[in-house]
Every structure is written in structure tokens, then in C-alpha cells.
PDB file of C-alpha atoms in Angstrom:
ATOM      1  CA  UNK B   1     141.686 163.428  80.973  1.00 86.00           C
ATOM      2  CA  UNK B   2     142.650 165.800  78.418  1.00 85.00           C
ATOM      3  CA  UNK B   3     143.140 163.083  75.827  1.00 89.00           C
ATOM      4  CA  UNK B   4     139.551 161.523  76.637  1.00 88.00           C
ATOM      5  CA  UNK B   5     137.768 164.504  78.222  1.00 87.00           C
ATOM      6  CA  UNK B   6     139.029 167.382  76.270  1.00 90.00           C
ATOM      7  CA  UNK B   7     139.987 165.559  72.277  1.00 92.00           C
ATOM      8  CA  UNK B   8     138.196 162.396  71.986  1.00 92.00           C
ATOM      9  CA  UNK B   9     134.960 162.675  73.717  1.00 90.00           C
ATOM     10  CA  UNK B  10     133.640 166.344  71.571  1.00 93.00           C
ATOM     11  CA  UNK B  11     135.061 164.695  68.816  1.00 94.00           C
ATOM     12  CA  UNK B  12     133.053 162.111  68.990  1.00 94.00           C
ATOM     13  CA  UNK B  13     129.610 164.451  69.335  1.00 93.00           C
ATOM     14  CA  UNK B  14     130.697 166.700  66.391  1.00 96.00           C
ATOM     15  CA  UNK B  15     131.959 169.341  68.212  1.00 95.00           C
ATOM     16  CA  UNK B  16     134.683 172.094  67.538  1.00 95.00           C
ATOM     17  CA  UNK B  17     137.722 172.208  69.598  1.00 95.00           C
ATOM     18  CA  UNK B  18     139.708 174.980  70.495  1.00 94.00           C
ATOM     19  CA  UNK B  19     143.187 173.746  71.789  1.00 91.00           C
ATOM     20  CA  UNK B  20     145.504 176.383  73.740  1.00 90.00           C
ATOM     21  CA  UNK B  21     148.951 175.953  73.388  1.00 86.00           C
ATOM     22  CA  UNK B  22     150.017 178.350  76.287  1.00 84.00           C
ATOM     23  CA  UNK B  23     147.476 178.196  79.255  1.00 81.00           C
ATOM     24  CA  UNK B  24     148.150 181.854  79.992  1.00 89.00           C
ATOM     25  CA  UNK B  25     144.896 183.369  80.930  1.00 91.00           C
ATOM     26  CA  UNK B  26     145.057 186.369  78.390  1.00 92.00           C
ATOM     27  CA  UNK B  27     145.525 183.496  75.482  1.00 93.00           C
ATOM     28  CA  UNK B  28     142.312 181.749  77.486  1.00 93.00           C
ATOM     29  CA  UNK B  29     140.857 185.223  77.339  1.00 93.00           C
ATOM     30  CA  UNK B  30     141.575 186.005  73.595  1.00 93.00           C
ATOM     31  CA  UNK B  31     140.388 182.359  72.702  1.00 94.00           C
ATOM     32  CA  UNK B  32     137.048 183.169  74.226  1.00 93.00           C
ATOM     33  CA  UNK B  33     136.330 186.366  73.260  1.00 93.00           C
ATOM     34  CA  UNK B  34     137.097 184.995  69.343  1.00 94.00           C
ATOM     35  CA  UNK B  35     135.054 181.687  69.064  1.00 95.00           C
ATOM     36  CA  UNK B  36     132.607 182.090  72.150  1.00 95.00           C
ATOM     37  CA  UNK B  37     132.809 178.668  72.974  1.00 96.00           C
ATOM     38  CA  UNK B  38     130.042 177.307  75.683  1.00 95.00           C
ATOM     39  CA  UNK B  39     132.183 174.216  76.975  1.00 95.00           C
ATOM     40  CA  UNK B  40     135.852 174.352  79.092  1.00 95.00           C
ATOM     41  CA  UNK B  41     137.813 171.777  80.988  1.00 93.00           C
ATOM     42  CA  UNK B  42     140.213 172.121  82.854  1.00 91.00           C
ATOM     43  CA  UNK B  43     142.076 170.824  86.321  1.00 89.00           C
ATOM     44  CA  UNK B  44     141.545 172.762  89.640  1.00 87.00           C
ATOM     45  CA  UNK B  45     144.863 175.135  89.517  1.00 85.00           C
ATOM     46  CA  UNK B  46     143.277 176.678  85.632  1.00 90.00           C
ATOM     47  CA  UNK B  47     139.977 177.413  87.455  1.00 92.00           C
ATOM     48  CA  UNK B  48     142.021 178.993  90.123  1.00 89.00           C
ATOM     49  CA  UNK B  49     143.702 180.952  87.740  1.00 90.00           C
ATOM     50  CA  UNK B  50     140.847 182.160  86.342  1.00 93.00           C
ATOM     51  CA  UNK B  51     140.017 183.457  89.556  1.00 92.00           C
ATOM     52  CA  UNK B  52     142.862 185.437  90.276  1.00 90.00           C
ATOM     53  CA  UNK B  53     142.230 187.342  86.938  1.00 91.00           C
ATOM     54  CA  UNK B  54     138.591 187.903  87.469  1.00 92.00           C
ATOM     55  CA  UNK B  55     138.830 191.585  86.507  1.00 90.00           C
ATOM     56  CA  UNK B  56     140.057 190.773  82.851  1.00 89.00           C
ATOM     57  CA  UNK B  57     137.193 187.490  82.881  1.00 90.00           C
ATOM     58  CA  UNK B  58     134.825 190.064  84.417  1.00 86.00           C
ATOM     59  CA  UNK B  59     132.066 189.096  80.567  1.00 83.00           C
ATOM     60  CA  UNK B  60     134.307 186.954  78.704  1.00 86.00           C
ATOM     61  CA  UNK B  61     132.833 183.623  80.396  1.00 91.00           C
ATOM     62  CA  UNK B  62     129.317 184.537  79.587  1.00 91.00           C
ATOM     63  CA  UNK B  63     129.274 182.394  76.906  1.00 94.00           C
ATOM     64  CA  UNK B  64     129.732 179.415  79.302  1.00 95.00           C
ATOM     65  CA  UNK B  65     127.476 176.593  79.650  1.00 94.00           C
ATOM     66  CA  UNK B  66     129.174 173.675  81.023  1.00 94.00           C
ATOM     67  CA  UNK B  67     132.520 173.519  83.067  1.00 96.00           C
ATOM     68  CA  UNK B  68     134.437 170.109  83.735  1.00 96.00           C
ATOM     69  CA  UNK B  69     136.961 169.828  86.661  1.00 94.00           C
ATOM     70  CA  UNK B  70     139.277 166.587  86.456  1.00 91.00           C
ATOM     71  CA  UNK B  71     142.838 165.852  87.114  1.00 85.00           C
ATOM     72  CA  UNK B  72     143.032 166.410  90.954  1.00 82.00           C
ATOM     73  CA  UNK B  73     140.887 166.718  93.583  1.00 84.00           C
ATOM     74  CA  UNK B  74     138.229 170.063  93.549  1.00 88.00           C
ATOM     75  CA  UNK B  75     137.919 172.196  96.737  1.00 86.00           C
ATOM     76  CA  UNK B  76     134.490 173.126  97.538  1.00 90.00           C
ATOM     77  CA  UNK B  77     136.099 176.431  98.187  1.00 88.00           C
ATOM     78  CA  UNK B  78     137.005 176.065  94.530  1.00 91.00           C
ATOM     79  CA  UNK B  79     133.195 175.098  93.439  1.00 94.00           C
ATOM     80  CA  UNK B  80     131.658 178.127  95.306  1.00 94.00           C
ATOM     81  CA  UNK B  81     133.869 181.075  94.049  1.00 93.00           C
ATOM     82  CA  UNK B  82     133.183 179.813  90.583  1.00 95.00           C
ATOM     83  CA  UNK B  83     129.495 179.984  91.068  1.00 95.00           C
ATOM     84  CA  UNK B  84     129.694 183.365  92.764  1.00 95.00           C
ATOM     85  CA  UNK B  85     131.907 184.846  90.101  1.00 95.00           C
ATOM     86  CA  UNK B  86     130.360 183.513  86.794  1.00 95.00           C
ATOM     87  CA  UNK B  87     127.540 181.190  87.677  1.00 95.00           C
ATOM     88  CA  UNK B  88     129.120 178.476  86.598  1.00 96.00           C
ATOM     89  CA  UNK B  89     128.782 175.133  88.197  1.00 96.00           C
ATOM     90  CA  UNK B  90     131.940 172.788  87.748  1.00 97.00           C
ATOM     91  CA  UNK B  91     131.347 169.060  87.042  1.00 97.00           C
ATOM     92  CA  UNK B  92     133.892 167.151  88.690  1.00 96.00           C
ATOM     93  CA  UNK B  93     134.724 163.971  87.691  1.00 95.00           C
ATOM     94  CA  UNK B  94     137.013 160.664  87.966  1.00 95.00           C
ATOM     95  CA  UNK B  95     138.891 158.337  85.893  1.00 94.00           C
ATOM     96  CA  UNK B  96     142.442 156.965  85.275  1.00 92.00           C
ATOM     97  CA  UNK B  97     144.914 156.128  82.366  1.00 90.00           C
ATOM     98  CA  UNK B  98     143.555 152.654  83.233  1.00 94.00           C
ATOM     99  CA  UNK B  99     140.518 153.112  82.526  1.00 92.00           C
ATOM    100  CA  UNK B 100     139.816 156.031  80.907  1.00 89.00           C
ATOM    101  CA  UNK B 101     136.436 158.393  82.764  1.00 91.00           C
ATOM    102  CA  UNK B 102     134.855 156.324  85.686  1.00 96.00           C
ATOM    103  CA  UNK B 103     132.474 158.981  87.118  1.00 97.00           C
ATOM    104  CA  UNK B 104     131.133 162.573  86.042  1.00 96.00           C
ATOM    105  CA  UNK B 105     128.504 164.456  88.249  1.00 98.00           C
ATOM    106  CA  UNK B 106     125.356 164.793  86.427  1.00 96.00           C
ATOM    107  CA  UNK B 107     124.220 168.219  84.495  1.00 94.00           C
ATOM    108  CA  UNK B 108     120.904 167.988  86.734  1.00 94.00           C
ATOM    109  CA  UNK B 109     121.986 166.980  90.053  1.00 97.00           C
ATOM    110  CA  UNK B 110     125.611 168.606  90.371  1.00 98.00           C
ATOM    111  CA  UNK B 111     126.979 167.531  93.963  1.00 98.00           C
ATOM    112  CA  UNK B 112     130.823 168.492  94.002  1.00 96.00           C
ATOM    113  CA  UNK B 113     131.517 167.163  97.203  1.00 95.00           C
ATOM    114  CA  UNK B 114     131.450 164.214  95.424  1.00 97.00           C
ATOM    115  CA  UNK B 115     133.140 162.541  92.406  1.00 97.00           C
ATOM    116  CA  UNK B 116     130.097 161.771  90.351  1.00 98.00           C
ATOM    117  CA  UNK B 117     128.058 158.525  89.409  1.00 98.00           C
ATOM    118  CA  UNK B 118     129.473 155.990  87.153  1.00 97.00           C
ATOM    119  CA  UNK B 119     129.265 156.384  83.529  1.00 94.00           C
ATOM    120  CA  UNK B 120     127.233 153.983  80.878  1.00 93.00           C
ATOM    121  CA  UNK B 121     129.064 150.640  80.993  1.00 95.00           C
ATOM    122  CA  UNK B 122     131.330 151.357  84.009  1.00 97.00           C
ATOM    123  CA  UNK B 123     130.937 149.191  87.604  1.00 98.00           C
ATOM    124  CA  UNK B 124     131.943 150.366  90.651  1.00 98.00           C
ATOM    125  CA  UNK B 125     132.925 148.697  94.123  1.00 97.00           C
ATOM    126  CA  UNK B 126     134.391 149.394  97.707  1.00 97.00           C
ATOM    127  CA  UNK B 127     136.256 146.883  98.647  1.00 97.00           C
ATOM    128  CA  UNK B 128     136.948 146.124 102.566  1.00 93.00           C
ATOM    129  CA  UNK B 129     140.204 145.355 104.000  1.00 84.00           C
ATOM    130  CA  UNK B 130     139.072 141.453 104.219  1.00 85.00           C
ATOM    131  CA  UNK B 131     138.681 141.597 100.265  1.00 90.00           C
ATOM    132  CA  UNK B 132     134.933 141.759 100.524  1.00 93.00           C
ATOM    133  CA  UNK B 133     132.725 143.888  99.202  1.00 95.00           C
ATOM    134  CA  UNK B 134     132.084 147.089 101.449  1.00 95.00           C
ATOM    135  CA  UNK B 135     128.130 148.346 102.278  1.00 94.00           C
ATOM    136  CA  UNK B 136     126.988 151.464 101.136  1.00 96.00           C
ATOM    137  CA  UNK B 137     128.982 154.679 103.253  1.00 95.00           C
ATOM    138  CA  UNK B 138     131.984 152.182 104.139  1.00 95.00           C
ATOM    139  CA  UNK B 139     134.831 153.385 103.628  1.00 94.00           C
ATOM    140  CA  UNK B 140     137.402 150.542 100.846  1.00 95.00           C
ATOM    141  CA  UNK B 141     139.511 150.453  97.909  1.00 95.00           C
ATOM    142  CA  UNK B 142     137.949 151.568  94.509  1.00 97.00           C
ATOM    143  CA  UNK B 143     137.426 148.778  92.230  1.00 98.00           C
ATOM    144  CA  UNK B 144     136.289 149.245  88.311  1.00 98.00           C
ATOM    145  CA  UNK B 145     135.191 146.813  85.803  1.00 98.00           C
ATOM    146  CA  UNK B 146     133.893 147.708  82.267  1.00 96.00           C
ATOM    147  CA  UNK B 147     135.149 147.704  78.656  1.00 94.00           C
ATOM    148  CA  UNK B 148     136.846 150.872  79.312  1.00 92.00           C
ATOM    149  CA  UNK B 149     139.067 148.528  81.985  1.00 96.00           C
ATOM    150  CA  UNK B 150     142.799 148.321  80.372  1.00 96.00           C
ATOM    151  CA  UNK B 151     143.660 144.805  79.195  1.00 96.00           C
ATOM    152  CA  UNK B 152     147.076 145.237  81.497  1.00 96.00           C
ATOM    153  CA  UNK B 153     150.600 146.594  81.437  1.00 96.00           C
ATOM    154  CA  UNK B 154     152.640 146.270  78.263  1.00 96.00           C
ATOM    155  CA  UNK B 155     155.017 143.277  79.056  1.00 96.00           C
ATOM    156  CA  UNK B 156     154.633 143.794  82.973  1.00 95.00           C
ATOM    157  CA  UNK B 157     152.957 140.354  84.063  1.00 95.00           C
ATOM    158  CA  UNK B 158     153.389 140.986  87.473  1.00 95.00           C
ATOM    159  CA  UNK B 159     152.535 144.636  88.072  1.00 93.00           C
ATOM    160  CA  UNK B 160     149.579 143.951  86.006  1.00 96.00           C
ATOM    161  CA  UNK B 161     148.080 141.021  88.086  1.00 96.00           C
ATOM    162  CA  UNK B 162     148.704 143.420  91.467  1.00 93.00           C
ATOM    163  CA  UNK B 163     145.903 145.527  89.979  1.00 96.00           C
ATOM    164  CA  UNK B 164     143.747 143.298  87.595  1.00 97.00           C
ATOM    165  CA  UNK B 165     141.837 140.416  89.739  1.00 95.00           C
ATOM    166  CA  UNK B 166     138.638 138.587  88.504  1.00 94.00           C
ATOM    167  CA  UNK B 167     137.991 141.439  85.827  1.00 93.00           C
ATOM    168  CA  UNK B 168     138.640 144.464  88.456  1.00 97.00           C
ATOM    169  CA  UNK B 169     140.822 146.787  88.591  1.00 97.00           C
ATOM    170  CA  UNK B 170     142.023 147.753  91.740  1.00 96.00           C
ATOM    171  CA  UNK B 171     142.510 151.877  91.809  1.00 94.00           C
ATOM    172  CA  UNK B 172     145.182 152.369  94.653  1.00 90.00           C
ATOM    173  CA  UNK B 173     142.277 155.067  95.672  1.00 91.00           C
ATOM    174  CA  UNK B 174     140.296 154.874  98.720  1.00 91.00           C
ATOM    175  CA  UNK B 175     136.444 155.951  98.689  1.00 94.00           C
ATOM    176  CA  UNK B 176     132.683 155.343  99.235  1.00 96.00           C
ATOM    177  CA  UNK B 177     129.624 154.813  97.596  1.00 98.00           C
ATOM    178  CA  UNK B 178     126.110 156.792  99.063  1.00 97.00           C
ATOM    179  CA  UNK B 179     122.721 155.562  98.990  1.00 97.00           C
ATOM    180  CA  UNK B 180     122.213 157.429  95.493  1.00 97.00           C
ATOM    181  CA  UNK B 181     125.152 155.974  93.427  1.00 97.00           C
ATOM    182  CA  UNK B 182     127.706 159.210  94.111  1.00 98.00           C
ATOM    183  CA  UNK B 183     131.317 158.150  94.501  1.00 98.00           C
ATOM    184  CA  UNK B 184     133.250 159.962  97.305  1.00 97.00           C
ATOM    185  CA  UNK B 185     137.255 160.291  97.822  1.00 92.00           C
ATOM    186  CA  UNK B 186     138.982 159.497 100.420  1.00 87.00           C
ATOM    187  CA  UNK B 187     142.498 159.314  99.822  1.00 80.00           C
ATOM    188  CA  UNK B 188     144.985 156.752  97.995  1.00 75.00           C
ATOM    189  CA  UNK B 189     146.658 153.533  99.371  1.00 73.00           C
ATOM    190  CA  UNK B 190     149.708 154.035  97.030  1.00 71.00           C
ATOM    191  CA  UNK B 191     151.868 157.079  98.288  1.00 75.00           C
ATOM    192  CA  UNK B 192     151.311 159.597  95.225  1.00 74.00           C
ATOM    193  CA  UNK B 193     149.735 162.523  95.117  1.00 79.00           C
ATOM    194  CA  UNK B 194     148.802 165.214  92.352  1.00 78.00           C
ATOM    195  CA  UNK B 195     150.189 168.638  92.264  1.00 82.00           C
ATOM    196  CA  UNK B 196     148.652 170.926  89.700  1.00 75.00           C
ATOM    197  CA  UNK B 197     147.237 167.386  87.906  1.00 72.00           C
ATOM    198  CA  UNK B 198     150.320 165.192  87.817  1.00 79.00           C
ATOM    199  CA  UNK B 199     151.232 162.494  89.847  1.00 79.00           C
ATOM    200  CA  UNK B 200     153.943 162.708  91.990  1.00 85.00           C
ATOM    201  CA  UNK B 201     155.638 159.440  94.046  1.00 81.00           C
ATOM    202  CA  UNK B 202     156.624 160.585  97.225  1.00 83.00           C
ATOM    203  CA  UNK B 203     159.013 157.891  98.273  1.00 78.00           C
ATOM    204  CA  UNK B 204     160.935 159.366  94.765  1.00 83.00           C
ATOM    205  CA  UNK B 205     160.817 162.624  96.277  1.00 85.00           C
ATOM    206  CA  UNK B 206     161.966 161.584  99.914  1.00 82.00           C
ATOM    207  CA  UNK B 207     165.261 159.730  97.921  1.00 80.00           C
ATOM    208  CA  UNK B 208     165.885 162.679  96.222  1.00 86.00           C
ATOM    209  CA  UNK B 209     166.072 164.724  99.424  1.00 84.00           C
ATOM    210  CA  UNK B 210     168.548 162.223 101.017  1.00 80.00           C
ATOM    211  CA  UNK B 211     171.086 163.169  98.188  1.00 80.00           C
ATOM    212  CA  UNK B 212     171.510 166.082  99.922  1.00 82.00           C
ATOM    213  CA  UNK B 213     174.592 166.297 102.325  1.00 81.00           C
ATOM    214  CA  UNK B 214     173.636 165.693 105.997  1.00 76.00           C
ATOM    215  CA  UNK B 215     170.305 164.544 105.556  1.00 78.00           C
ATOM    216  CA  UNK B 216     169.661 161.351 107.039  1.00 74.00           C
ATOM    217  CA  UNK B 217     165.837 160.961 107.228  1.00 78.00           C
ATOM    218  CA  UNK B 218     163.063 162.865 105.194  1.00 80.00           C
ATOM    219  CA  UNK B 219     159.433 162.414 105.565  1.00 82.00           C
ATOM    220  CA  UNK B 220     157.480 163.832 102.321  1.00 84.00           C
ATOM    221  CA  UNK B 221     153.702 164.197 102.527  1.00 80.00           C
ATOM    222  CA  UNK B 222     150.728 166.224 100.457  1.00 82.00           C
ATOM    223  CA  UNK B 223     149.143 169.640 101.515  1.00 82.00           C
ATOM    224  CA  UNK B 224     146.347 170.858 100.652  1.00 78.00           C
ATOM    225  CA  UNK B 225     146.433 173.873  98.381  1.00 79.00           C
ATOM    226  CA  UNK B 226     143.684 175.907  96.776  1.00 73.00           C
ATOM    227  CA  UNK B 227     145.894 176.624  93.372  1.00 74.00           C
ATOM    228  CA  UNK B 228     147.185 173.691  92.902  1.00 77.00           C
ATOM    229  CA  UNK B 229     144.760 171.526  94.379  1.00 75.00           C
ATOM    230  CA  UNK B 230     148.192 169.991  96.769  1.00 80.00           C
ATOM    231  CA  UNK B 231     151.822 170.894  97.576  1.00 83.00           C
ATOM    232  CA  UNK B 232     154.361 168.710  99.017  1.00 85.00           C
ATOM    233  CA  UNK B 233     155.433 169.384 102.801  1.00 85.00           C
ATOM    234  CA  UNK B 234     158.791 167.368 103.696  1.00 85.00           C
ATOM    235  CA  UNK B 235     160.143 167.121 107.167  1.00 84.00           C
ATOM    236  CA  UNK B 236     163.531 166.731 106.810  1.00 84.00           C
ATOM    237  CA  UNK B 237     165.751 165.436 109.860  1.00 79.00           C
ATOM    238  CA  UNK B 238     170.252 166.046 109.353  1.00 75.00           C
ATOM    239  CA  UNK B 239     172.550 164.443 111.380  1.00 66.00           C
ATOM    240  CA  UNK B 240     172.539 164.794 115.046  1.00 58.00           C
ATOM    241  CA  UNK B 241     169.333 164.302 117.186  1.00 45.00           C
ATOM    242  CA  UNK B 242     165.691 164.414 115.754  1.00 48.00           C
ATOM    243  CA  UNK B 243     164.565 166.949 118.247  1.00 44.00           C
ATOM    244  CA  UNK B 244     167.456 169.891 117.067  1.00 45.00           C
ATOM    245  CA  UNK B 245     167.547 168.789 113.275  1.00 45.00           C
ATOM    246  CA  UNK B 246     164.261 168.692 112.309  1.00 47.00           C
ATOM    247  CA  UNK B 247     162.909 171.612 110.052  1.00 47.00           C
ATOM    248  CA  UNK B 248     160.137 171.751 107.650  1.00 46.00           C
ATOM    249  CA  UNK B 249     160.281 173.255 104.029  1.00 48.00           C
ATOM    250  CA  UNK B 250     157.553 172.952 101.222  1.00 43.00           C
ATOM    251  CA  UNK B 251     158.414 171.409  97.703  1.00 43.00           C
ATOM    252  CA  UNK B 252     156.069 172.057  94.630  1.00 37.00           C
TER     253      UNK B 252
END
């Protein structure tokens, strides 16, 4: 995303750049206020910091014409504040190191409960449990095809025929596909998640929690969160019976 979204894709338009080296929102603020530019991306948790300094933002946005949200999963909750603070309307998107953007919501027909339509070259389809091809507003595994489609895992044969079949890659991510072409989420077959944009395994994160002394069971699983789009809830069971030992704590 930031490679493709943010670097690569203005470049390639002949547009200026402004990289921030801190994402502290008074460097975001000075940035602004200096060049004035009318494009940002960003993931969910910037947008929500944004938010939380309003106050100092109160005219520097202004200058904003077009907002991209990528990275993690936007909230609606997320969408509206945005518009009611600065009138700006984020375009969410979807894509993945394998292959690069998939979807982007259109300029003229934003709808950010959804992921977007596909973009010029890119095929998209649901696949069913029975390895068929899902009807439009079933529920399946994402598929993509296109040029943009990886060519497969550097010397990983294996790993890269779980995912690459007959020219499709298989996503790991569960969605749909409306009447009008917008792809919607529904949640991922693989057990990862994305806190504040980056993936996160959580069987790695229920092994680490069984290093700890006592511990003989821990259940790890995503929350949602409006700042960083999710958090990790773990229930964590110690020796003795489930019913006494269980207790929950929250790991970002």
C-alpha cells in the first residue's frame, strides 16, 4: 500500500510527494500548512488520529481533495466523522503484497461499506466451499487474476501452489460481490488479523502466551477497535480447572 498507493502510483502521474518521516500529527500539520497538498493516504488508526487532534486540523485540511484509506479494514464510524469534520470522503480500497491494488471505490460513486470495484486489468471471483464459482451476494473465498497477480513465492514451490491455481490467486480473505461490481469483506480463512495495518498471526501470538509459567491453554482472537481498526483479545486458561483459571486480557 504505501509502496504502490502512496510512491509508485503519483509517481507515475507526475505528481509531488511529500513523505513524513514521523507520523506525529503536528509534523502532518506542519507538512500541510507548507506545501498545501490536495491528496493523503493513509490506514484507519492516521485518520483516527487526525480526529483526536481536530482542534489543531480545525483549516489545515482545507486544501484536501481526495483521501485514500487502505491497510485495514475502515469503520463506517470512521467514514462519517471524517465527512462531518472536514468534508472529506475516504476511498477505501483493497489489495495485497501479492498482487499489488485489487479494488478502490470510485471518486463518483464512493460506497465505504464496501471495498471498491476492481481496477483496469484486475478479475475478481467468490469462490464456494465446493470450489465453484459463488453467485452474486454469496458469501466465498476471494480469488484474483491479472498481470498485477505475483508469479509465486521465491523458492517456496509448495506454499506457492496452495495459493496460485489455474492463474488465481487465492486471498485467504472471505467476501462478496453485489449486483454493481462492489467487493464486500467478510473476514479471512487464514487466522491473521491487522492491528494498526500490519498483519499479525494469531496462532504466533497464542505460542508466545504459553511461554508464560502456568499457562496451559490460550485462545487469541481480533477486536474491533476504532483507532486501530483491531486489537487482540486472548483468553488465557492456567493450570487447574477452566471454569476458575480463565481470565481475559487485551494484547496490542
Amino acid at each position: 500500500y504505501p509502496l504502490v498507493g502512496s510512491l509508485l502510483a503519483p509517481l507515475a502521474i507526475g505528481s509531488t510527494i511529500i513523505i513524513l518521516r514521523t507520523p506525529m500529527v503536528r509534523t502532518i500539520h506542519d507538512a500541510i500548512v507548507r506545501y498545501r497538498p490536495n491528496v493523503i493516504t493513509g490506514v484507519p488508526s492516521l485518520y483516527s488520529m487526525l480526529l483526536r487532534e481536530a482542534k489543531l486540523l480545525k483549516t489545515t485540511l482545507s486544501c484536501i481533495e481526495e483521501a485514500f484509506c487502505g491497510g485495514s479494514l475502515m469503520s463506517i464510524s470512521l467514514y462519517e466523522r471524517m465527512r462531518a469534520q472536514w468534508h472529506i470522503s475516504l476511498r477505501q480500497g483493497y489489495g495485497l503484497t501479492e498482487c499489488l491494488p485489487v479494488t478502490c471505490n470510485p471518486s463518483d460513486e464512493n460506497r465505504p461499506e464496501t471495498l471498491g470495484k476492481a481496477g483496469v486489468g484486475v478479475q475478481i471471483k467468490i469462490v464456494g466451499e465446493a470450489g465453484l464459482e459463488s453467485a452474486v451476494d454469496q458469501v466465498g473465498e476471494i480469488a484474483i487474476a491479472g498481470p498485477s497477480v505475483m508469479a509465486g513465492y521465491h523458492s517456496m514451490p509448495y506454499e506457492t501452489s496452495e495459493v496460485l491455481r489455474d492463474g488465481w490467486f487465492y486471498t485467504g480473505d472471505y467476501g462478496w460481490l453485489d449486483s454493481s461490481g462492489y467487493l464486500h469483506f467478510s473476514g479471512v480463512k487464514k487466522r491473521i488479523t491487522k492491528v494498526a495495518g500490519s498483519i499479525v498471526d494469531l496462532a504466533e501470538v497464542e505460542r508466545a502466551i504459553l511461554h508464560y509459567p502456568g499457562v496451559v491453554k490460550a485462545k487469541a482472537y481480533p477486536i474491533p477497535d476504532e483507532r486501530w481498526g483491531e486489537i487482540l483479545s486472548a483468553d488465557v486458561f492456567y493450570q487447574g480447572s477452566e471454569a476458575d483459571g480463565r481470565i481475559m486480557r487485551q494484547y496490542l
